[in-house]
Amino acid sequence: MSIKILASADLHLGKKSSAIEEGAEQRSTRYTWQRMVDRAIEHQVDALLLAGDIVDQDNWYFEAIGPLQKGFNRLEQAGVEVFMIAGNHDFDVLGQIIRHHSYEHVHLLGADGSWEKIVHPLKGQDIQFVGWSFTQQHVQEDPLAGFDQLDPDPAALTIGLLHGDLDIPDSLYAPLALSHLANKSVDAWIMGHIHQPRSVKKEHPLIAYTGTPHALNPGEPGMHGPVLLTVESKHNIQAQWLPLSPIRYEGLEVDVSHTQDPPAFREVVTRGLWESAQRLLPELEEVTYLVYDLQLVGESSHLNKIEAWMQEVTDYRPELSTGTEVSIRKIVSQIQPARADMRDLAEESSPAGKLAQTILVLEQDESNDFLDALTEQWQQYLNKLNYSSTYLPLRQHERLLKGTREEARSIILNESRRLLSMLLAQQKQ
Ligand SMILES: [Mn+2]
């Protein structure tokens, strides 16, 4: 019979999701913790793994301790072992919470900052759990450097827990190298710290960032939930995400070209939103709030009215067949002036006319004196910036623009479009 394990990380107990109505219990990460415990019991898992940053930070101690203890007690009754490590947010509190109650079924691995292994039988098979915990907020050395002292049994089925940054050598949060992770005698690495779920490696050894099980803000879009591991053997471990987060944030681009009046505009935007939500439906069973950030694109002759049309659309709050409430948090317009308007505008000597001329010249891959001077000026400014000491760290990482003519033209084109749209949106008719 296969071993089942539920794994998660970065729950940040004590925190609440943004852009959700004040009183909703689903805002709180405590809600997702309770549901993870429910799932662990329903799926009759053998163990629950928590790969760090379970509690947000020190001042949330009292908010986190009650729910955490209640969950641990329920897991104990259901016979579910808990293996966890501390991350950069809970390096001190997690240990405190455990020490207050000496739970026999809850194991904090590597609490002294060195690697620890615990061999524990699940469904009659000895599983070797290995892990390392943060003991301070910042760790600049690769924790794997100390791994070999652990001397794990290479024949045992081994599951590793680790919190840190993969392939970011100058990270302050335990920089890790994929090549090192992959050549330890570990069959599955359950990783914490990165909030987006990420399957790093599917073939042996399995490496996965579970991601936060509870989306906290629009910077954490897409599906979130714990991972259900099905363990058959050392070389056969499957990972499946359970979309458990009650909140889901999404970004969506809608082309509103050819919408000539408010009803047509509303129709295009609401249909885009509805169709997107329908595509996500298979993953929305547990989602109470689906929150969109919309980006409007395309071209329009009504830039001066679109601001008002956008305002009206934000009231659209459909409910899906899953009971999910859809809402719009924010709409950003990147709509461009219509082609025909641009050619008329380019005849004018106004600032809008000058911008329209520049855009047309750039789009046709041509140039004029004004544009040549602008390009040169941009290159000079960039050169100055590139050699200013403020941006020295960026230079070391080669993240600076090179300052080619093509770069200059592409940036001037984007800026001209943006400025012209803003200018036209401000004009009253
Ligand atoms: Mn972290």
Coordinates of C-alpha atoms and ligand atoms in Angstrom, one line a residue:
M1 CA 0.0 0.0 0.0
S2 CA 1.3 3.4 -0.9
I3 CA 2.3 6.0 1.7
K4 CA 0.4 9.3 1.5
I5 CA 1.9 12.6 2.7
L6 CA 0.5 16.1 2.7
A7 CA 3.2 18.8 2.3
S8 CA 3.1 22.6 2.6
A9 CA 5.1 25.7 3.5
D10 CA 4.9 29.5 3.9
L11 CA 1.5 29.5 5.5
H12 CA 2.4 32.7 7.5
L13 CA -0.2 32.1 10.3
G14 CA -1.3 35.4 11.6
K15 CA -1.6 37.1 8.2
K16 CA -4.7 38.0 6.1
S17 CA -5.2 38.3 2.4
S18 CA -5.6 41.7 0.9
A19 CA -8.5 43.0 -1.3
I20 CA -11.0 40.8 0.5
E21 CA -14.0 42.1 2.5
E22 CA -13.1 42.9 6.1
G23 CA -15.1 40.3 8.1
A24 CA -14.6 37.3 5.9
E25 CA -13.1 34.4 7.8
Q26 CA -11.5 33.1 4.6
R27 CA -9.1 36.1 4.6
S28 CA -7.1 34.6 7.5
T29 CA -4.4 32.0 6.9
R30 CA -5.8 30.3 10.0
Y31 CA -8.8 29.2 7.8
T32 CA -6.5 27.4 5.4
W33 CA -4.5 25.8 8.3
Q34 CA -7.8 24.3 9.6
R35 CA -8.7 23.0 6.1
M36 CA -5.3 21.5 5.6
V37 CA -5.8 19.6 8.8
D38 CA -9.2 18.5 7.6
R39 CA -7.7 17.3 4.3
A40 CA -4.9 15.4 6.0
I41 CA -7.5 13.6 8.1
E42 CA -10.0 13.0 5.2
H43 CA -7.3 11.7 2.9
Q44 CA -6.0 9.5 5.8
V45 CA -2.4 10.7 5.2
D46 CA 0.4 9.2 7.1
A47 CA 2.3 12.4 7.7
L48 CA 2.1 16.2 7.3
L49 CA 5.2 18.1 6.2
L50 CA 5.7 21.8 6.8
A51 CA 8.8 23.4 5.2
G52 CA 9.1 26.6 7.2
D53 CA 7.5 30.1 7.5
I54 CA 4.4 28.4 9.1
V55 CA 4.1 31.3 11.5
D56 CA 4.5 34.8 10.2
Q57 CA 6.7 36.3 12.8
D58 CA 7.3 37.0 16.5
N59 CA 4.4 39.4 17.2
W60 CA 1.9 36.9 15.7
Y61 CA 2.8 34.3 18.4
F62 CA -0.5 34.5 20.2
E63 CA -2.6 34.6 17.1
A64 CA -0.8 31.5 15.7
I65 CA -0.3 29.4 18.8
G66 CA -4.0 28.5 19.4
P67 CA -4.9 27.3 15.9
L68 CA -1.6 25.5 15.6
Q69 CA -2.1 23.6 18.8
K70 CA -5.7 22.8 18.0
G71 CA -4.5 21.4 14.6
F72 CA -1.7 19.4 16.1
N73 CA -4.1 17.9 18.6
R74 CA -6.6 16.8 15.9
L75 CA -3.7 15.3 13.8
E76 CA -2.5 13.4 16.9
Q77 CA -6.0 11.8 17.3
A78 CA -6.0 10.9 13.7
G79 CA -2.5 9.3 13.9
V80 CA -0.8 11.8 11.5
E81 CA 2.9 12.5 12.2
V82 CA 4.1 16.0 11.6
F83 CA 7.6 16.8 10.4
M84 CA 8.6 20.4 10.0
I85 CA 11.5 22.9 9.8
A86 CA 11.7 26.6 10.6
G87 CA 12.1 29.3 8.0
N88 CA 13.4 32.9 8.1
H89 CA 10.1 34.1 9.5
D90 CA 9.5 31.6 12.3
F91 CA 13.1 30.6 13.2
D92 CA 12.4 31.5 16.9
V93 CA 8.7 31.1 17.4
L94 CA 8.2 27.6 15.9
G95 CA 10.6 26.1 18.4
Q96 CA 8.9 28.0 21.3
I97 CA 5.5 26.6 20.4
I98 CA 6.8 23.1 20.2
R99 CA 8.8 23.3 23.5
H100 CA 5.7 24.5 25.4
H101 CA 3.9 21.2 24.6
S102 CA 6.1 18.2 24.1
Y103 CA 4.1 16.7 21.3
E104 CA 5.3 13.2 20.6
H105 CA 4.0 13.3 17.0
V106 CA 5.4 16.7 16.0
H107 CA 9.1 16.8 15.0
L108 CA 11.0 20.1 14.4
L109 CA 14.0 19.0 12.3
G110 CA 17.4 20.7 12.7
A111 CA 16.3 23.3 15.2
D112 CA 19.9 24.0 16.3
G113 CA 20.9 25.0 12.7
S114 CA 22.5 21.7 11.8
W115 CA 21.1 18.8 9.8
E116 CA 19.0 16.3 11.6
K117 CA 17.5 12.9 10.5
I118 CA 14.6 11.1 12.0
V119 CA 13.8 7.5 10.9
H120 CA 10.1 6.9 11.4
P121 CA 7.9 4.0 10.2
L122 CA 4.9 4.8 8.0
K123 CA 2.7 2.0 6.9
G124 CA 5.3 -0.4 8.3
Q125 CA 8.2 1.0 6.2
D126 CA 11.0 3.0 7.7
I127 CA 11.2 6.5 6.2
Q128 CA 14.2 8.7 6.7
F129 CA 13.2 12.4 7.2
V130 CA 16.0 14.9 6.9
G131 CA 15.8 18.6 7.5
W132 CA 17.5 21.8 8.4
S133 CA 16.1 24.9 10.2
F134 CA 16.9 28.6 10.2
T135 CA 18.1 29.8 13.6
Q136 CA 18.3 33.5 12.5
Q137 CA 16.6 35.7 10.0
H138 CA 19.5 35.8 7.5
V139 CA 21.6 32.9 6.3
Q140 CA 24.1 33.6 3.5
E141 CA 25.8 30.2 3.4
D142 CA 24.5 27.2 1.5
P143 CA 23.0 25.0 4.2
L144 CA 23.8 21.9 2.1
A145 CA 27.5 22.4 2.8
G146 CA 26.9 20.7 6.2
F147 CA 24.6 17.9 4.8
D148 CA 27.2 15.2 4.5
Q149 CA 28.0 15.1 8.2
L150 CA 24.4 13.7 8.6
D151 CA 25.6 10.5 7.0
P152 CA 22.1 9.3 5.9
D153 CA 21.4 5.7 5.0
P154 CA 21.4 5.8 1.1
A155 CA 19.3 2.6 1.0
A156 CA 16.4 4.2 3.0
L157 CA 13.5 6.0 1.4
T158 CA 14.5 9.6 2.2
I159 CA 12.4 12.8 2.2
G160 CA 14.2 16.1 2.8
L161 CA 12.8 19.4 4.1
L162 CA 14.5 22.6 3.2
H163 CA 13.8 26.4 3.2
G164 CA 15.7 28.7 1.0
D165 CA 16.4 30.4 -2.4
L166 CA 17.3 28.2 -5.3
D167 CA 20.1 29.4 -7.7
I168 CA 20.3 32.9 -6.3
P169 CA 24.0 32.8 -5.0
D170 CA 23.9 36.1 -3.2
S171 CA 20.5 35.5 -1.4
L172 CA 20.2 36.3 2.3
Y173 CA 17.8 33.4 2.7
A174 CA 19.9 30.2 2.4
P175 CA 21.2 30.2 -1.2
L176 CA 20.9 26.7 -2.6
A177 CA 22.3 25.2 -5.8
L178 CA 20.1 22.8 -7.8
S179 CA 23.1 20.6 -8.7
H180 CA 23.9 20.1 -4.9
L181 CA 20.3 19.3 -4.1
A182 CA 20.0 16.7 -6.8
N183 CA 23.1 14.7 -5.8
K184 CA 22.3 14.1 -2.1
S185 CA 20.8 10.7 -1.2
V186 CA 17.4 12.2 -0.9
D187 CA 14.4 10.9 -2.9
A188 CA 12.1 13.9 -2.6
W189 CA 12.9 17.5 -1.5
I190 CA 10.0 19.5 -0.1
M191 CA 11.0 23.1 -0.3
G192 CA 9.8 26.4 1.3
H193 CA 10.4 30.1 0.9
I194 CA 9.1 30.8 -2.7
H195 CA 5.3 31.5 -2.5
Q196 CA 4.5 30.4 -6.1
P197 CA 4.1 26.7 -6.4
R198 CA 6.9 25.3 -8.5
S199 CA 7.7 21.8 -9.6
V200 CA 11.5 22.1 -9.9
K201 CA 12.2 18.5 -10.9
K202 CA 9.8 15.7 -11.5
E203 CA 12.1 12.8 -12.1
H204 CA 14.2 11.3 -9.3
P205 CA 14.9 13.1 -7.0
L206 CA 11.6 15.0 -7.0
I207 CA 12.2 18.7 -6.0
A208 CA 9.2 20.9 -5.4
Y209 CA 8.4 24.3 -3.8
T210 CA 4.9 23.7 -2.5
G211 CA 4.2 27.5 -2.5
T212 CA 2.0 29.1 0.1
P213 CA -1.3 27.2 0.5
H214 CA -3.1 30.5 1.0
A215 CA -2.8 33.4 -1.6
L216 CA -2.1 36.6 0.4
N217 CA -2.0 39.3 -2.3
P218 CA -2.2 39.9 -6.0
G219 CA 1.5 39.3 -6.2
E220 CA 0.7 35.6 -5.6
P221 CA -1.6 34.9 -8.6
G222 CA -2.9 31.5 -9.7
M223 CA -3.6 28.2 -7.9
H224 CA -2.4 27.7 -4.4
G225 CA -2.7 24.7 -2.0
P226 CA -0.7 22.0 -0.3
V227 CA 0.8 19.1 -2.2
L228 CA -0.3 15.5 -1.8
L229 CA 2.6 13.1 -2.2
T230 CA 1.9 9.5 -3.1
V231 CA 5.0 7.4 -2.2
E232 CA 5.3 4.0 -3.8
S233 CA 9.1 3.6 -3.7
K234 CA 12.4 5.5 -3.7
H235 CA 12.0 6.1 -7.4
N236 CA 8.3 6.5 -7.6
I237 CA 7.0 9.5 -5.7
Q238 CA 4.1 11.5 -7.3
A239 CA 3.2 15.1 -6.3
Q240 CA -0.3 16.5 -6.8
W241 CA -1.4 20.0 -5.8
L242 CA -4.7 20.4 -4.1
P243 CA -6.2 23.8 -4.9
L244 CA -7.3 24.6 -1.4
S245 CA -6.7 28.4 -1.0
P246 CA -10.0 30.1 -0.4
I247 CA -8.6 33.2 -2.3
R248 CA -7.3 33.3 -5.8
Y249 CA -5.8 36.3 -7.6
E250 CA -5.7 36.5 -11.3
G251 CA -4.4 38.9 -13.9
L252 CA -6.3 39.2 -17.2
E253 CA -5.7 41.2 -20.5
V254 CA -8.8 42.2 -22.4
D255 CA -8.8 43.8 -25.9
V256 CA -11.5 46.5 -26.0
S257 CA -10.8 47.6 -29.6
H258 CA -13.9 48.5 -31.6
T259 CA -16.1 49.1 -28.5
Q260 CA -17.9 52.3 -29.4
D261 CA -20.2 52.9 -26.4
P262 CA -20.6 51.9 -22.7
P263 CA -22.8 48.8 -23.3
A264 CA -20.4 47.4 -25.9
F265 CA -17.4 48.1 -23.6
R266 CA -19.2 46.5 -20.6
E267 CA -20.1 43.4 -22.8
V268 CA -16.5 42.8 -23.9
V269 CA -15.0 43.3 -20.5
T270 CA -17.5 41.2 -18.6
R271 CA -17.4 38.4 -21.2
G272 CA -13.6 38.3 -21.0
L273 CA -13.8 38.0 -17.3
W274 CA -16.5 35.4 -17.3
E275 CA -14.7 33.2 -19.9
S276 CA -11.5 33.4 -17.9
A277 CA -13.4 32.3 -14.7
Q278 CA -15.0 29.4 -16.6
R279 CA -11.6 28.2 -17.8
L280 CA -10.4 28.1 -14.1
L281 CA -13.6 26.4 -12.9
P282 CA -12.0 22.9 -12.4
E283 CA -9.7 24.5 -9.8
L284 CA -12.3 26.8 -8.1
E285 CA -14.2 24.2 -6.0
E286 CA -12.6 25.5 -2.8
V287 CA -12.2 29.1 -3.9
T288 CA -14.6 31.6 -2.2
Y289 CA -13.1 34.8 -3.7
L290 CA -11.6 35.1 -7.2
V291 CA -10.0 38.6 -7.5
Y292 CA -9.0 40.0 -10.9
D293 CA -6.6 42.7 -11.9
L294 CA -7.5 43.7 -15.5
Q295 CA -5.4 45.2 -18.1
L296 CA -7.2 46.7 -21.0
V297 CA -5.4 46.8 -24.4
G298 CA -6.3 47.5 -28.0
E299 CA -7.1 50.8 -29.7
S300 CA -9.9 53.2 -29.3
S301 CA -11.3 56.6 -30.5
H302 CA -12.8 57.1 -27.0
L303 CA -9.8 57.5 -24.8
N304 CA -11.4 60.5 -23.1
K305 CA -14.4 58.5 -22.0
I306 CA -12.8 55.1 -21.1
E307 CA -12.0 56.2 -17.6
A308 CA -15.7 56.6 -16.8
W309 CA -16.6 53.3 -18.6
M310 CA -14.0 51.5 -16.5
Q311 CA -15.4 52.8 -13.3
E312 CA -18.8 51.4 -14.1
V313 CA -17.4 47.9 -14.9
T314 CA -15.8 47.5 -11.5
D315 CA -19.2 46.8 -10.0
Y316 CA -19.5 43.5 -11.9
R317 CA -19.5 40.7 -9.3
P318 CA -20.8 37.5 -10.8
E319 CA -21.1 34.3 -8.8
L320 CA -19.9 31.1 -10.4
S321 CA -21.5 27.6 -10.2
T322 CA -18.9 26.7 -7.5
G323 CA -20.2 29.5 -5.3
T324 CA -17.1 31.5 -6.0
E325 CA -17.6 35.3 -5.9
V326 CA -15.7 37.1 -8.7
S327 CA -14.5 40.7 -8.2
I328 CA -12.3 43.3 -9.9
R329 CA -9.7 44.9 -7.7
K330 CA -8.1 47.1 -10.3
I331 CA -8.3 48.0 -14.0
V332 CA -5.3 49.5 -15.8
S333 CA -5.7 50.9 -19.3
Q334 CA -3.0 50.5 -21.9
I335 CA -5.4 51.3 -24.7
Q336 CA -3.8 53.1 -27.6
P337 CA -5.3 55.9 -29.8
A338 CA -7.0 54.5 -32.9
R339 CA -5.0 54.4 -36.2
A340 CA -7.1 56.9 -38.2
D341 CA -7.0 59.3 -35.2
M342 CA -3.3 59.0 -35.1
R343 CA -2.8 60.1 -38.7
D344 CA -5.1 63.1 -38.2
L345 CA -3.3 64.0 -35.0
A346 CA 0.1 63.8 -36.6
E347 CA -0.9 66.8 -38.8
E348 CA -1.3 69.0 -35.6
S349 CA 1.6 71.0 -34.1
S350 CA 0.3 70.4 -30.6
P351 CA 2.2 68.1 -28.1
A352 CA -0.3 65.3 -29.0
G353 CA 0.5 65.9 -32.6
K354 CA 4.3 65.7 -32.0
L355 CA 3.8 62.4 -30.1
A356 CA 1.6 61.0 -32.9
Q357 CA 4.2 61.9 -35.5
T358 CA 7.0 60.2 -33.4
I359 CA 4.9 57.1 -33.0
L360 CA 4.1 56.8 -36.7
V361 CA 7.8 57.4 -37.7
L362 CA 8.9 54.7 -35.2
E363 CA 6.3 52.2 -36.3
Q364 CA 7.4 52.6 -39.9
D365 CA 11.0 52.1 -38.9
E366 CA 11.9 55.5 -40.2
S367 CA 13.5 58.5 -38.5
N368 CA 13.5 62.3 -38.4
D369 CA 15.7 65.0 -36.8
F370 CA 13.6 65.2 -33.7
L371 CA 13.7 61.5 -33.1
D372 CA 17.4 61.3 -33.9
A373 CA 18.1 64.0 -31.3
L374 CA 15.9 62.2 -28.8
T375 CA 17.6 58.9 -29.3
E376 CA 21.0 60.4 -28.8
Q377 CA 19.9 62.2 -25.7
W378 CA 18.4 59.0 -24.2
Q379 CA 21.7 57.1 -24.9
Q380 CA 23.7 59.8 -23.1
Y381 CA 21.4 59.8 -20.1
L382 CA 21.5 56.0 -19.9
N383 CA 25.3 56.0 -20.1
K384 CA 25.5 58.4 -17.1
L385 CA 23.1 56.2 -15.1
N386 CA 25.0 53.0 -16.0
Y387 CA 28.2 54.5 -14.5
S388 CA 26.6 56.1 -11.4
S389 CA 27.6 54.3 -8.2
T390 CA 23.9 53.9 -7.2
Y391 CA 23.5 51.3 -9.9
L392 CA 26.8 49.5 -9.4
P393 CA 25.1 46.3 -8.0
L394 CA 23.0 46.1 -11.2
R395 CA 26.0 46.4 -13.3
Q396 CA 27.7 43.5 -11.6
H397 CA 24.7 41.4 -12.5
E398 CA 24.5 42.6 -16.0
R399 CA 21.0 43.7 -15.5
L400 CA 21.6 47.1 -17.1
L401 CA 20.3 48.2 -20.6
K402 CA 23.1 48.3 -23.1
G403 CA 22.0 51.6 -24.7
T404 CA 21.7 50.4 -28.3
R405 CA 19.7 52.5 -30.9
E406 CA 17.1 49.7 -31.0
E407 CA 16.6 49.8 -27.3
A408 CA 16.3 53.5 -27.3
R409 CA 13.7 53.4 -30.1
S410 CA 11.6 50.7 -28.5
I411 CA 11.6 52.6 -25.1
I412 CA 10.7 55.9 -26.8
L413 CA 7.9 54.2 -28.7
N414 CA 6.4 52.8 -25.5
E415 CA 6.7 56.1 -23.7
S416 CA 5.2 58.1 -26.6
R417 CA 2.2 55.7 -26.7
R418 CA 1.7 56.0 -23.0
L419 CA 2.0 59.8 -22.9
L420 CA -0.3 60.2 -25.9
S421 CA -3.0 57.9 -24.3
M422 CA -2.8 59.9 -21.1
L423 CA -3.0 63.2 -22.9
L424 CA -6.0 62.1 -25.0
A425 CA -7.7 60.6 -21.9
Q426 CA -7.5 64.0 -20.2
Q427 CA -9.1 65.9 -23.1
K428 CA -12.7 66.8 -22.8
Q429 CA -14.9 66.7 -25.8
Ligands
MN1 MN 10.9 32.3 3.9

